[in-house]
Amino acid sequence: PHRRPMVSKQRFAADLSRCLYDFVVQLLPTPEELAIKEDVRKLLERLIRTIEPESRLLSFGSTANGFSLRNSDMDLCCLIDSEDRLSATALVNMLGDLFARETKFHIKPLPHARIPIVKLSLDPKPGLPFGIACDIGFENRLALENTRLLMCYAMIDPARVRTMVLFLKVWCKRRKINSPYKGTLSSYGYVLLVIYFLVHVKNPPVLPNLQQMPPLRPISPEETNLNGHNVWFFDDINLLRERWQSSNIESVAELLMDFFRFYAREFLYNVSVVSIRAGLLTKESKGWDNDPDRGTARERNRLCIEDPFETDFNVSRCVTRDGLFTIRGEFMRASKILSTRPERAIVALAQLCE
Ligand code: ATP
Ligand code: MG
């Protein structure tokens, strides 16, 4: 039988890199979408200030960290700079009523959720073909900080880091392994997997470890403490861009292939913890190991990804045994597709996201 000769690895990687850039560019939010979202944020902030004059409404998550796809939802956080502020539960109820009266959004207040939020949504219409979905939470300052951390990582090497992350976000959505409610992983979790890979697995590293770089001036622990967590990281992006020059020159396609291979075959899920702060850790050292007497701990820590600041928090605690099995299966599938190097890289890309 006729056998097709395999495309050389270099040529395939060059083709695939170009395809990845082209693919991702089409999925970026349009300037109009960004403008509409900013208008929404301002409108809601103005309304909230009629109840809490000292408040600010800030974006976090993908709309603020440089990893946003077209039509992604808005994560907003309300900060109130006054001593005698209302409780989150009371605010959720009052804002729910206010927004229902003053806006065209569908409103769903969740005052008794673990983290009380107000959900807002707008139906699709011409000019806004996918509508808007938005969550407003309160005083979630750690989320603002981890958003800033991810944004700094994105800005150090946008061409490779953003392309990889955005592609993975599309990929995990299309492959249906991006639902914490159904036992798989949040977008935030996937982003941390990528950053960890680029900081700690790649040698030479593509990214520096921003949490371990020496500060420019002495920093006291009080300055960087937020709710008992050390949130310091090197955030002078201009200086970083001058000083950090990675000697890793792999293309985005080579990095992506290696990423899939690493999480398909090398990472030791049973014993290891992904930590972008500290590198590879063991479940045992964090007390996250599978204690047979505590079935729930075991179920919560199938996959372990340490939050960069809330270090006793496993970001992937929602990932179930089945969920992890599926996710690993997808890493293997992706790795296999890319290793067959079809004649045209675009074919591989389409297959990956089928
Ligand atoms: P998408 O575009 O798919 O909405 P996203 O980048 O906004 O992706 P999300 O998973 O929606 O990512 O998370 C948004 C923000 O919420 C994160 O930047 C993080 O601050 C916070 N967050 C989400 N999931 C977790 C989690 N499991 N643990 C801690 N913080 C989380
Ligand atoms: Mg989001």
GROMACS .gro file of C-alpha atoms and ligand atoms in nm:
model
  386
    1PRO     CA    1   0.000   0.000   0.000
    2HIS     CA    2   0.102   0.356  -0.067
    3ARG     CA    3   0.256   0.525   0.235
    4ARG     CA    4   0.273   0.901   0.257
    5PRO     CA    5   0.621   1.018   0.359
    6MET     CA    6   0.604   1.217   0.682
    7VAL     CA    7   0.655   1.591   0.663
    8SER     CA    8   0.976   1.696   0.836
    9LYS     CA    9   0.934   1.804   1.192
   10GLN     CA   10   1.068   2.154   1.127
   11ARG     CA   11   0.838   2.215   0.834
   12PHE     CA   12   0.536   2.088   1.021
   13ALA     CA   13   0.614   2.303   1.325
   14ALA     CA   14   0.660   2.613   1.110
   15ASP     CA   15   0.330   2.549   0.930
   16LEU     CA   16   0.144   2.474   1.249
   17SER     CA   17   0.277   2.788   1.419
   18ARG     CA   18   0.149   3.001   1.135
   19CYS     CA   19  -0.190   2.825   1.148
   20LEU     CA   20  -0.211   2.874   1.523
   21TYR     CA   21  -0.149   3.248   1.498
   22ASP     CA   22  -0.405   3.285   1.217
   23PHE     CA   23  -0.661   3.074   1.401
   24VAL     CA   24  -0.627   3.262   1.728
   25VAL     CA   25  -0.636   3.608   1.570
   26GLN     CA   26  -0.984   3.540   1.431
   27LEU     CA   27  -1.108   3.453   1.778
   28LEU     CA   28  -0.997   3.771   1.952
   29PRO     CA   29  -1.273   4.003   2.069
   30THR     CA   30  -1.346   4.287   1.827
   31PRO     CA   31  -1.286   4.649   1.935
   32GLU     CA   32  -1.666   4.697   1.928
   33GLU     CA   33  -1.718   4.410   2.168
   34LEU     CA   34  -1.459   4.550   2.406
   35ALA     CA   35  -1.618   4.895   2.385
   36ILE     CA   36  -1.965   4.757   2.460
   37LYS     CA   37  -1.832   4.567   2.760
   38GLU     CA   38  -1.657   4.873   2.894
   39ASP     CA   39  -1.982   5.069   2.857
   40VAL     CA   40  -2.165   4.800   3.051
   41ARG     CA   41  -1.906   4.811   3.327
   42LYS     CA   42  -1.937   5.191   3.356
   43LEU     CA   43  -2.318   5.180   3.357
   44LEU     CA   44  -2.325   4.919   3.634
   45GLU     CA   45  -2.063   5.105   3.834
   46ARG     CA   46  -2.268   5.423   3.813
   47LEU     CA   47  -2.575   5.236   3.941
   48ILE     CA   48  -2.389   5.068   4.224
   49ARG     CA   49  -2.260   5.407   4.337
   50THR     CA   50  -2.616   5.521   4.400
   51ILE     CA   51  -2.615   5.266   4.684
   52GLU     CA   52  -2.246   5.262   4.782
   53PRO     CA   53  -2.084   5.591   4.676
   54GLU     CA   54  -1.732   5.472   4.765
   55SER     CA   55  -1.740   5.169   4.536
   56ARG     CA   56  -1.546   5.068   4.226
   57LEU     CA   57  -1.638   4.800   3.978
   58LEU     CA   58  -1.332   4.630   3.829
   59SER     CA   59  -1.284   4.366   3.559
   60PHE     CA   60  -1.097   4.048   3.633
   61GLY     CA   61  -1.058   3.711   3.462
   62SER     CA   62  -1.012   3.694   3.089
   63THR     CA   63  -1.147   4.040   3.007
   64ALA     CA   64  -0.861   4.183   3.212
   65ASN     CA   65  -0.573   3.937   3.175
   66GLY     CA   66  -0.515   3.930   2.800
   67PHE     CA   67  -0.656   3.580   2.751
   68SER     CA   68  -0.998   3.678   2.628
   69LEU     CA   69  -1.175   3.511   2.338
   70ARG     CA   70  -1.461   3.659   2.141
   71ASN     CA   71  -1.788   3.650   2.340
   72SER     CA   72  -1.630   3.542   2.664
   73ASP     CA   73  -1.825   3.638   2.972
   74MET     CA   74  -1.742   3.932   3.195
   75ASP     CA   75  -1.610   3.880   3.546
   76LEU     CA   76  -1.659   4.191   3.756
   77CYS     CA   77  -1.559   4.259   4.113
   78CYS     CA   78  -1.707   4.531   4.329
   79LEU     CA   79  -1.470   4.692   4.582
   80ILE     CA   80  -1.606   4.922   4.848
   81ASP     CA   81  -1.359   5.155   5.014
   82SER     CA   82  -1.553   5.230   5.327
   83GLU     CA   83  -1.560   5.088   5.677
   84ASP     CA   84  -1.932   5.036   5.731
   85ARG     CA   85  -2.023   4.863   5.408
   86LEU     CA   86  -2.322   4.637   5.363
   87SER     CA   87  -2.277   4.260   5.369
   88ALA     CA   88  -2.232   4.088   5.033
   89THR     CA   89  -2.567   3.913   5.080
   90ALA     CA   90  -2.751   4.241   5.142
   91LEU     CA   91  -2.576   4.403   4.847
   92VAL     CA   92  -2.662   4.119   4.614
   93ASN     CA   93  -3.030   4.156   4.701
   94MET     CA   94  -3.034   4.535   4.671
   95LEU     CA   95  -2.835   4.541   4.348
   96GLY     CA   96  -3.053   4.269   4.201
   97ASP     CA   97  -3.360   4.490   4.253
   98LEU     CA   98  -3.183   4.803   4.132
   99PHE     CA   99  -3.052   4.643   3.811
  100ALA     CA  100  -3.391   4.487   3.739
  101ARG     CA  101  -3.551   4.831   3.766
  102GLU     CA  102  -3.292   5.035   3.582
  103THR     CA  103  -3.149   4.808   3.309
  104LYS     CA  104  -3.258   4.567   3.038
  105PHE     CA  105  -3.050   4.282   3.176
  106HIS     CA  106  -3.195   3.955   3.297
  107ILE     CA  107  -3.095   3.943   3.662
  108LYS     CA  108  -3.028   3.647   3.885
  109PRO     CA  109  -2.913   3.734   4.237
  110LEU     CA  110  -2.742   3.450   4.425
  111PRO     CA  111  -2.721   3.598   4.777
  112HIS     CA  112  -2.667   3.265   4.953
  113ALA     CA  113  -2.403   3.111   4.726
  114ARG     CA  114  -2.064   3.026   4.880
  115ILE     CA  115  -1.948   3.345   4.710
  116PRO     CA  116  -2.254   3.570   4.675
  117ILE     CA  117  -2.286   3.712   4.323
  118VAL     CA  118  -2.531   3.883   4.093
  119LYS     CA  119  -2.562   3.729   3.749
  120LEU     CA  120  -2.665   3.949   3.460
  121SER     CA  121  -2.730   3.859   3.100
  122LEU     CA  122  -2.841   4.026   2.783
  123ASP     CA  123  -3.004   3.836   2.495
  124PRO     CA  124  -2.833   3.837   2.157
  125LYS     CA  125  -2.934   4.113   1.918
  126PRO     CA  126  -2.791   4.265   1.598
  127GLY     CA  127  -2.455   4.416   1.681
  128LEU     CA  128  -2.428   4.185   1.983
  129PRO     CA  129  -2.477   3.842   1.825
  130PHE     CA  130  -2.396   3.646   2.140
  131GLY     CA  131  -2.544   3.870   2.404
  132ILE     CA  132  -2.356   3.936   2.725
  133ALA     CA  133  -2.309   3.727   3.037
  134CYS     CA  134  -2.167   3.890   3.343
  135ASP     CA  135  -2.107   3.797   3.709
  136ILE     CA  136  -2.056   4.057   3.979
  137GLY     CA  137  -1.883   3.950   4.299
  138PHE     CA  138  -1.765   4.149   4.599
  139GLU     CA  139  -1.428   4.221   4.759
  140ASN     CA  140  -1.256   3.942   4.571
  141ARG     CA  141  -0.918   4.114   4.587
  142LEU     CA  142  -0.721   3.792   4.543
  143ALA     CA  143  -0.888   3.736   4.206
  144LEU     CA  144  -0.781   4.084   4.100
  145GLU     CA  145  -0.423   3.999   4.196
  146ASN     CA  146  -0.412   3.663   4.017
  147THR     CA  147  -0.560   3.835   3.712
  148ARG     CA  148  -0.273   4.087   3.724
  149LEU     CA  149  -0.020   3.804   3.762
  150LEU     CA  150  -0.153   3.623   3.455
  151MET     CA  151  -0.160   3.950   3.263
  152CYS     CA  152   0.208   4.008   3.342
  153TYR     CA  153   0.295   3.657   3.223
  154ALA     CA  154   0.098   3.720   2.904
  155MET     CA  155   0.283   4.045   2.840
  156ILE     CA  156   0.635   3.905   2.874
  157ASP     CA  157   0.605   3.698   2.558
  158PRO     CA  158   0.263   3.767   2.407
  159ALA     CA  159   0.328   3.596   2.076
  160ARG     CA  160   0.394   3.257   2.230
  161VAL     CA  161   0.214   3.274   2.565
  162ARG     CA  162  -0.111   3.427   2.447
  163THR     CA  163  -0.127   3.209   2.138
  164MET     CA  164  -0.078   2.895   2.341
  165VAL     CA  165  -0.327   2.991   2.610
  166LEU     CA  166  -0.595   3.112   2.369
  167PHE     CA  167  -0.562   2.801   2.159
  168LEU     CA  168  -0.592   2.579   2.465
  169LYS     CA  169  -0.899   2.766   2.580
  170VAL     CA  170  -1.070   2.703   2.247
  171TRP     CA  171  -0.950   2.346   2.239
  172CYS     CA  172  -1.075   2.258   2.588
  173LYS     CA  173  -1.414   2.417   2.517
  174ARG     CA  174  -1.454   2.233   2.185
  175ARG     CA  175  -1.345   1.905   2.346
  176LYS     CA  176  -1.589   1.968   2.631
  177ILE     CA  177  -1.338   1.940   2.913
  178ASN     CA  178  -1.389   2.292   3.051
  179SER     CA  179  -1.676   2.249   3.299
  180PRO     CA  180  -1.586   2.249   3.669
  181TYR     CA  181  -1.952   2.172   3.740
  182LYS     CA  182  -1.921   1.850   3.546
  183GLY     CA  183  -1.592   1.739   3.695
  184THR     CA  184  -1.345   1.891   3.449
  185LEU     CA  185  -1.121   2.198   3.471
  186SER     CA  186  -1.189   2.574   3.467
  187SER     CA  187  -1.018   2.802   3.215
  188TYR     CA  188  -0.815   2.943   3.501
  189GLY     CA  189  -0.684   2.592   3.572
  190TYR     CA  190  -0.574   2.540   3.212
  191VAL     CA  191  -0.397   2.876   3.210
  192LEU     CA  192  -0.204   2.777   3.521
  193LEU     CA  193  -0.104   2.448   3.355
  194VAL     CA  194   0.041   2.643   3.062
  195ILE     CA  195   0.229   2.895   3.277
  196TYR     CA  196   0.371   2.616   3.493
  197PHE     CA  197   0.490   2.436   3.183
  198LEU     CA  198   0.661   2.748   3.044
  199VAL     CA  199   0.823   2.846   3.375
  200HIS     CA  200   0.920   2.512   3.525
  201VAL     CA  201   0.911   2.234   3.267
  202LYS     CA  202   1.073   2.394   2.965
  203ASN     CA  203   1.447   2.409   2.986
  204PRO     CA  204   1.560   2.674   2.914
  205PRO     CA  205   1.241   2.832   3.050
  206VAL     CA  206   1.023   3.049   2.829
  207LEU     CA  207   0.906   3.259   3.126
  208PRO     CA  208   1.073   3.368   3.451
  209ASN     CA  209   0.913   3.291   3.786
  210LEU     CA  210   0.766   3.630   3.872
  211GLN     CA  211   0.698   3.530   4.232
  212GLN     CA  212   1.060   3.435   4.300
  213MET     CA  213   1.244   3.720   4.129
  214PRO     CA  214   1.435   3.955   4.358
  215PRO     CA  215   1.236   4.274   4.425
  216LEU     CA  216   1.383   4.608   4.322
  217ARG     CA  217   1.363   4.737   4.679
  218PRO     CA  218   1.317   4.562   5.013
  219ILE     CA  219   0.955   4.467   5.069
  220SER     CA  220   0.805   4.413   5.413
  221PRO     CA  221   0.564   4.122   5.464
  222GLU     CA  222   0.284   4.363   5.566
  223GLU     CA  223   0.299   4.543   5.234
  224THR     CA  224   0.229   4.233   5.034
  225ASN     CA  225  -0.015   4.060   5.267
  226LEU     CA  226  -0.370   4.019   5.143
  227ASN     CA  227  -0.606   3.820   5.367
  228GLY     CA  228  -0.307   3.629   5.504
  229HIS     CA  229  -0.159   3.553   5.163
  230ASN     CA  230   0.163   3.687   5.015
  231VAL     CA  231   0.060   3.845   4.686
  232TRP     CA  232   0.395   3.990   4.588
  233PHE     CA  233   0.531   3.933   4.239
  234PHE     CA  234   0.763   4.121   4.007
  235ASP     CA  235   0.522   4.338   3.810
  236ASP     CA  236   0.740   4.601   3.643
  237ILE     CA  237   0.664   4.489   3.291
  238ASN     CA  238   0.875   4.748   3.114
  239LEU     CA  239   1.179   4.650   3.312
  240LEU     CA  240   1.104   4.282   3.262
  241ARG     CA  241   1.084   4.321   2.890
  242GLU     CA  242   1.426   4.488   2.896
  243ARG     CA  243   1.588   4.236   3.127
  244TRP     CA  244   1.423   3.903   3.058
  245GLN     CA  245   1.538   3.747   2.738
  246SER     CA  246   1.452   3.379   2.724
  247SER     CA  247   1.714   3.166   2.554
  248ASN     CA  248   1.437   2.926   2.459
  249ILE     CA  249   1.365   2.985   2.090
  250GLU     CA  250   1.112   2.707   2.030
  251SER     CA  251   0.815   2.797   1.815
  252VAL     CA  252   0.463   2.807   1.954
  253ALA     CA  253   0.383   2.482   1.773
  254GLU     CA  254   0.683   2.303   1.924
  255LEU     CA  255   0.582   2.427   2.267
  256LEU     CA  256   0.224   2.314   2.217
  257MET     CA  257   0.329   1.965   2.105
  258ASP     CA  258   0.554   1.936   2.404
  259PHE     CA  259   0.282   2.067   2.635
  260PHE     CA  260   0.043   1.792   2.526
  261ARG     CA  261   0.315   1.529   2.550
  262PHE     CA  262   0.412   1.641   2.900
  263TYR     CA  263   0.060   1.632   3.043
  264ALA     CA  264  -0.024   1.313   2.852
  265ARG     CA  265   0.278   1.110   2.955
  266GLU     CA  266   0.517   1.274   3.196
  267PHE     CA  267   0.334   1.452   3.470
  268LEU     CA  268   0.276   1.223   3.768
  269TYR     CA  269  -0.085   1.295   3.851
  270ASN     CA  270  -0.094   1.061   4.149
  271VAL     CA  271   0.184   1.225   4.346
  272SER     CA  272   0.256   1.571   4.203
  273VAL     CA  273   0.124   1.921   4.247
  274VAL     CA  274   0.154   2.193   3.983
  275SER     CA  275   0.276   2.512   4.152
  276ILE     CA  276   0.377   2.813   3.946
  277ARG     CA  277   0.505   2.971   4.269
  278ALA     CA  278   0.733   2.687   4.379
  279GLY     CA  279   0.772   2.447   4.086
  280LEU     CA  280   0.698   2.081   4.125
  281LEU     CA  281   0.561   1.986   4.468
  282THR     CA  282   0.429   1.660   4.605
  283LYS     CA  283   0.077   1.604   4.732
  284GLU     CA  284   0.236   1.460   5.042
  285SER     CA  285   0.431   1.778   5.123
  286LYS     CA  286   0.110   1.979   5.106
  287GLY     CA  287  -0.104   1.727   5.293
  288TRP     CA  288  -0.304   1.678   4.973
  289ASP     CA  289  -0.221   1.312   4.933
  290ASN     CA  290  -0.480   1.047   4.907
  291ASP     CA  291  -0.567   0.955   5.259
  292PRO     CA  292  -0.769   0.634   5.235
  293ASP     CA  293  -0.962   0.725   5.550
  294ARG     CA  294  -1.078   1.050   5.405
  295GLY     CA  295  -1.253   0.965   5.085
  296THR     CA  296  -1.348   1.324   5.013
  297ALA     CA  297  -0.989   1.452   5.033
  298ARG     CA  298  -0.895   1.189   4.783
  299GLU     CA  299  -1.175   1.285   4.548
  300ARG     CA  300  -1.094   1.655   4.578
  301ASN     CA  301  -0.727   1.612   4.499
  302ARG     CA  302  -0.718   1.390   4.192
  303LEU     CA  303  -0.558   1.673   4.001
  304CYS     CA  304  -0.361   1.926   4.207
  305ILE     CA  305  -0.294   2.281   4.092
  306GLU     CA  306  -0.188   2.517   4.367
  307ASP     CA  307  -0.336   2.865   4.345
  308PRO     CA  308  -0.048   3.116   4.301
  309PHE     CA  309  -0.143   3.315   4.613
  310GLU     CA  310  -0.398   3.109   4.806
  311THR     CA  311  -0.149   2.828   4.838
  312ASP     CA  312  -0.370   2.602   5.047
  313PHE     CA  313  -0.632   2.611   4.774
  314ASN     CA  314  -0.640   2.347   4.503
  315VAL     CA  315  -0.772   2.522   4.192
  316SER     CA  316  -0.864   2.187   4.038
  317ARG     CA  317  -1.053   2.049   4.335
  318CYS     CA  318  -1.365   2.005   4.117
  319VAL     CA  319  -1.191   1.761   3.886
  320THR     CA  320  -1.330   1.414   3.950
  321ARG     CA  321  -1.175   1.077   3.878
  322ASP     CA  322  -1.373   1.047   3.556
  323GLY     CA  323  -1.302   1.409   3.470
  324LEU     CA  324  -0.929   1.357   3.505
  325PHE     CA  325  -0.946   1.039   3.301
  326THR     CA  326  -1.120   1.231   3.023
  327ILE     CA  327  -0.878   1.524   3.039
  328ARG     CA  328  -0.574   1.295   3.021
  329GLY     CA  329  -0.736   1.108   2.735
  330GLU     CA  330  -0.771   1.440   2.551
  331PHE     CA  331  -0.407   1.531   2.614
  332MET     CA  332  -0.310   1.193   2.468
  333ARG     CA  333  -0.538   1.234   2.170
  334ALA     CA  334  -0.397   1.580   2.097
  335SER     CA  335  -0.041   1.461   2.136
  336LYS     CA  336  -0.104   1.175   1.898
  337ILE     CA  337  -0.268   1.389   1.631
  338LEU     CA  338   0.025   1.630   1.632
  339SER     CA  339   0.283   1.353   1.622
  340THR     CA  340   0.139   1.210   1.299
  341ARG     CA  341   0.227   1.541   1.127
  342PRO     CA  342  -0.026   1.548   0.845
  343GLU     CA  343   0.081   1.707   0.517
  344ARG     CA  344  -0.111   2.025   0.598
  345ALA     CA  345  -0.095   2.161   0.951
  346ILE     CA  346  -0.442   2.310   0.918
  347VAL     CA  347  -0.580   1.957   0.898
  348ALA     CA  348  -0.420   1.872   1.230
  349LEU     CA  349  -0.563   2.186   1.384
  350ALA     CA  350  -0.913   2.107   1.261
  351GLN     CA  351  -0.883   1.752   1.389
  352LEU     CA  352  -0.759   1.872   1.726
  353CYS     CA  353  -1.064   2.092   1.778
  354GLU     CA  354  -1.320   1.861   1.622
  355ATP     P1  355  -1.318   3.236   3.028
  355ATP     O1  356  -1.277   3.327   2.917
  355ATP     O2  357  -1.339   3.095   2.984
  355ATP     O3  358  -1.429   3.291   3.112
  355ATP     P2  359  -1.133   3.319   3.233
  355ATP     O4  360  -0.990   3.351   3.199
  355ATP     O5  361  -1.221   3.434   3.265
  355ATP     O6  362  -1.189   3.225   3.120
  355ATP     P3  363  -1.232   3.176   3.455
  355ATP     O7  364  -1.207   3.030   3.481
  355ATP     O8  365  -1.366   3.226   3.414
  355ATP     O9  366  -1.123   3.219   3.351
  355ATP    O10  367  -1.182   3.252   3.584
  355ATP     C1  368  -1.189   3.391   3.596
  355ATP     C2  369  -1.116   3.434   3.722
  355ATP    O11  370  -1.183   3.379   3.835
  355ATP     C3  371  -0.973   3.387   3.731
  355ATP    O12  372  -0.883   3.481   3.676
  355ATP     C4  373  -0.955   3.374   3.878
  355ATP    O13  374  -0.924   3.500   3.931
  355ATP     C5  375  -1.091   3.334   3.928
  355ATP     N1  376  -1.107   3.187   3.938
  355ATP     C6  377  -1.173   3.107   3.854
  355ATP     N2  378  -1.170   2.979   3.891
  355ATP     C7  379  -1.102   2.977   4.003
  355ATP     C8  380  -1.066   2.874   4.093
  355ATP     N3  381  -1.097   2.745   4.075
  355ATP     N4  382  -0.995   2.910   4.199
  355ATP     C9  383  -0.962   3.038   4.220
  355ATP     N5  384  -0.994   3.140   4.141
  355ATP    C10  385  -1.063   3.110   4.034
  356MG      MG  386  -1.436   3.433   3.278
   0.00000   0.00000   0.00000
